[in-house]
PDB file of C-alpha atoms in Angstrom:
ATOM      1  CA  UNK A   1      89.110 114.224  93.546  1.00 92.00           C
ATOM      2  CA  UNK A   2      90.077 110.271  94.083  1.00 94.00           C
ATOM      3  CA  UNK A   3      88.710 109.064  96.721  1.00 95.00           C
ATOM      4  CA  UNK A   4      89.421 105.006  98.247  1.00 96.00           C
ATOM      5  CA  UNK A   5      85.693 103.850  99.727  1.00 95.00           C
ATOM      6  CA  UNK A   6      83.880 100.313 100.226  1.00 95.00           C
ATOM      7  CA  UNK A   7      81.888  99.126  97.432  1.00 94.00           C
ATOM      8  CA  UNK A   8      78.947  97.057  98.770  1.00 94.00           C
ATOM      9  CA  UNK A   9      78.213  93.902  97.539  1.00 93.00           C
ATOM     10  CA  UNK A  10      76.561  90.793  99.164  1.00 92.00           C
ATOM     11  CA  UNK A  11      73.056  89.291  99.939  1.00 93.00           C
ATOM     12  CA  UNK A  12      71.048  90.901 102.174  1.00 91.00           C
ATOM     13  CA  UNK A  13      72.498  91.023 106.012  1.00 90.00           C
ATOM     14  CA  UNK A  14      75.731  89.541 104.811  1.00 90.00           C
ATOM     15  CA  UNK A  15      77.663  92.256 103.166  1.00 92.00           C
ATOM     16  CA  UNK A  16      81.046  91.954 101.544  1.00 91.00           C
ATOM     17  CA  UNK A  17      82.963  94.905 100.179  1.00 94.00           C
ATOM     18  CA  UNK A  18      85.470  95.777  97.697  1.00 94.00           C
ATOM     19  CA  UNK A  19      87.811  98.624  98.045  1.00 95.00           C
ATOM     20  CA  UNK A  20      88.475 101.067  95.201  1.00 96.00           C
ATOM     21  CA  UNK A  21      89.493 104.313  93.690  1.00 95.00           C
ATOM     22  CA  UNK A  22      86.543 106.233  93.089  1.00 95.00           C
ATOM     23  CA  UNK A  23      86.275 109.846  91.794  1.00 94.00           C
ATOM     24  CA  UNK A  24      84.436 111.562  94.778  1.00 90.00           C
ATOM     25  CA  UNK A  25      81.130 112.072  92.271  1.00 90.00           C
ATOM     26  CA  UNK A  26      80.623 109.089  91.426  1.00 89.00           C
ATOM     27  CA  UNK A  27      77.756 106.293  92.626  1.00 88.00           C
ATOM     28  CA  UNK A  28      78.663 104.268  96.105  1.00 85.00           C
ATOM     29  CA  UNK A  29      78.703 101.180  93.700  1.00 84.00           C
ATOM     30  CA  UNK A  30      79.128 102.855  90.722  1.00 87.00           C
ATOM     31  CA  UNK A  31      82.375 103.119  88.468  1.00 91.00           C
ATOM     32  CA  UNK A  32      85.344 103.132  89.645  1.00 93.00           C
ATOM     33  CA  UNK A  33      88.978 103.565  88.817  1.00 94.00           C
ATOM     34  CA  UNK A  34      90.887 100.285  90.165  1.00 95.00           C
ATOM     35  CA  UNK A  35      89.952  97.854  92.578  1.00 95.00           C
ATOM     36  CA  UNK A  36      92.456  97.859  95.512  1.00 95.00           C
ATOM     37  CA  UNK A  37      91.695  95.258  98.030  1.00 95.00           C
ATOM     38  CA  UNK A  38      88.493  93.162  99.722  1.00 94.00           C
ATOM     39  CA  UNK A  39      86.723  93.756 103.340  1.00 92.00           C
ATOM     40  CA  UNK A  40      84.473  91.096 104.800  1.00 91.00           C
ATOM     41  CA  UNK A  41      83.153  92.306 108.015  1.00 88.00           C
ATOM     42  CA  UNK A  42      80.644  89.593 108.532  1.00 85.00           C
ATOM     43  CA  UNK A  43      83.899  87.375 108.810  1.00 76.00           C
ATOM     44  CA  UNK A  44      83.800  85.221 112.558  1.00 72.00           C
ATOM     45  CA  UNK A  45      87.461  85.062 112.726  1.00 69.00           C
ATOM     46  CA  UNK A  46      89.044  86.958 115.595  1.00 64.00           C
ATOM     47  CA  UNK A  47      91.600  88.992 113.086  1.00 67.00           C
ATOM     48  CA  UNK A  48      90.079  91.296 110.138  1.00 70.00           C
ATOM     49  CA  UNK A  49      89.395  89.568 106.847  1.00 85.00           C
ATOM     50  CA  UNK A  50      91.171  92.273 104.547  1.00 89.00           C
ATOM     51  CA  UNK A  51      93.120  91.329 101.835  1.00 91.00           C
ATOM     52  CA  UNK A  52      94.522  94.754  99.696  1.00 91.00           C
ATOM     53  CA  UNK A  53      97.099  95.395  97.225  1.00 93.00           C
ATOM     54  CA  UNK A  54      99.743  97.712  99.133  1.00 93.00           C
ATOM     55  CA  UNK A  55     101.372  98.949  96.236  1.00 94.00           C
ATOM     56  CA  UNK A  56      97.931  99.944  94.395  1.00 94.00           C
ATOM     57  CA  UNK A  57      97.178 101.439  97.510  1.00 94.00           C
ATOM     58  CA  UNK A  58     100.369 103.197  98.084  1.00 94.00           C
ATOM     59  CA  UNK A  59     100.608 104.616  94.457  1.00 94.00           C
ATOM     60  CA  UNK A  60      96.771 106.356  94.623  1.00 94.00           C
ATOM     61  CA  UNK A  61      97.837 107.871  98.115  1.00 94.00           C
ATOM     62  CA  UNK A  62     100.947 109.468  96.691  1.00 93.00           C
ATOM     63  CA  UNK A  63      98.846 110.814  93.881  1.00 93.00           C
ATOM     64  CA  UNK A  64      96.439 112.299  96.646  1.00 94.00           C
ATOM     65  CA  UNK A  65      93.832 109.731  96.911  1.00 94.00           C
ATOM     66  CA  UNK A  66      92.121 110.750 100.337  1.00 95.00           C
ATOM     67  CA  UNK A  67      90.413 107.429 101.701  1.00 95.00           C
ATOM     68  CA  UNK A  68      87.002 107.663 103.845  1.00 95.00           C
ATOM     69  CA  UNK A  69      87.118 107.268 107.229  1.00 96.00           C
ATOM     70  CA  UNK A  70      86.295 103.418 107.123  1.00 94.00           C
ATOM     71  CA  UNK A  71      88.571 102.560 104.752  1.00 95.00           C
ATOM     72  CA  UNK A  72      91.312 105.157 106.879  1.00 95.00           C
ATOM     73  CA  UNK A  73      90.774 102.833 109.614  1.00 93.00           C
ATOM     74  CA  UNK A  74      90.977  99.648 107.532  1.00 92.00           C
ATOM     75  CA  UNK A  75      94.408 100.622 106.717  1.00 93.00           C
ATOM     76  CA  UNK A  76      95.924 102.091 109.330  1.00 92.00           C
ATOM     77  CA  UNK A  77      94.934  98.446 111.181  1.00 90.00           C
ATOM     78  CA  UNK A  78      97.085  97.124 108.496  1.00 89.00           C
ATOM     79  CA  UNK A  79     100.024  98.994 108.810  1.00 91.00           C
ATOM     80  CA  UNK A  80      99.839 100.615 105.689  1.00 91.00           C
ATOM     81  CA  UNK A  81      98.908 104.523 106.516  1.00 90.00           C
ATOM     82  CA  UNK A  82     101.902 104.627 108.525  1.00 90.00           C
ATOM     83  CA  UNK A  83     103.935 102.860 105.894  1.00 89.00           C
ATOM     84  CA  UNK A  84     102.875 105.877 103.423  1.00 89.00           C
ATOM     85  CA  UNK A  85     103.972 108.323 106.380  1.00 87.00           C
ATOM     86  CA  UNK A  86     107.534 107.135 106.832  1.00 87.00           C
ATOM     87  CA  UNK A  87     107.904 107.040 103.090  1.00 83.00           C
ATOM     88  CA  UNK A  88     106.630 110.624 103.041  1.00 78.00           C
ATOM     89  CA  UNK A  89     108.899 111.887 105.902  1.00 77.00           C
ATOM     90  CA  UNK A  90     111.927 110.344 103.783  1.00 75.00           C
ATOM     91  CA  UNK A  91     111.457 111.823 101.020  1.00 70.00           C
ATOM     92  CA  UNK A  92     111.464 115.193 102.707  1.00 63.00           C
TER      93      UNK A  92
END
C-alpha cells in the first residue's frame, strides 16, 4: 500500500519535512516513490509554510494513496482533500 507521510529532515530542534509517496513498509526517511510537496513547521509566519504539487498529489490519491493523519490535515488546510472529493462525487 502507498502511503503520503513527512520525511524528516533538518538540524536538530529545527525540523523541515518533505512530503512523499511511500510504500507503507518502507523506512520513515527511507525510499520513496515521488516527492510531492514541502512542510516547515518551525516557520514564524502566521499562515502554514506548505508548498505541494496538487496534481502529484491528486494523481496518487486517485490511485489509492491513503495519507497519514498529519499529512490528511496538511491537505485538507489546503483545500486539496476536498478538491479530490468533488472530483470523486462527479465522476459518480
Amino acid at each position: 500500500m502507498v502511503k503520503l507521510r513527512l520525511q524528516r529532515f533538518g538540524a536538530a530542534k529545527k525540523p523541515f519535512y518533505r512530503i512523499v509517496a511511500a510504500d507503507s513498509q518502507a523506512k520513515r526517511d527511507g525510499r520513496f516513490l515521488e516527492i510531492v510537496g514541502t512542510y516547515d513547521p518551525t516557520n514564524k509566519k502566521e499562515e502554514l509554510e506548505v508548498k505541494v504539487n496538487k496534481e502529484a498529489i491528486l494523481k496518487w490519491l486517485e490511485r489509492g494513496a491513503q495519507p497519514t493523519d498529519t499529512v490528511r490535515t496538511i491537505l485538507s488546510r489546503t483545500g486539496i482533500l476536498k478538491e479530490f472529493a468533488d472530483s470523486k462525487k462527479e465522476s459518480k
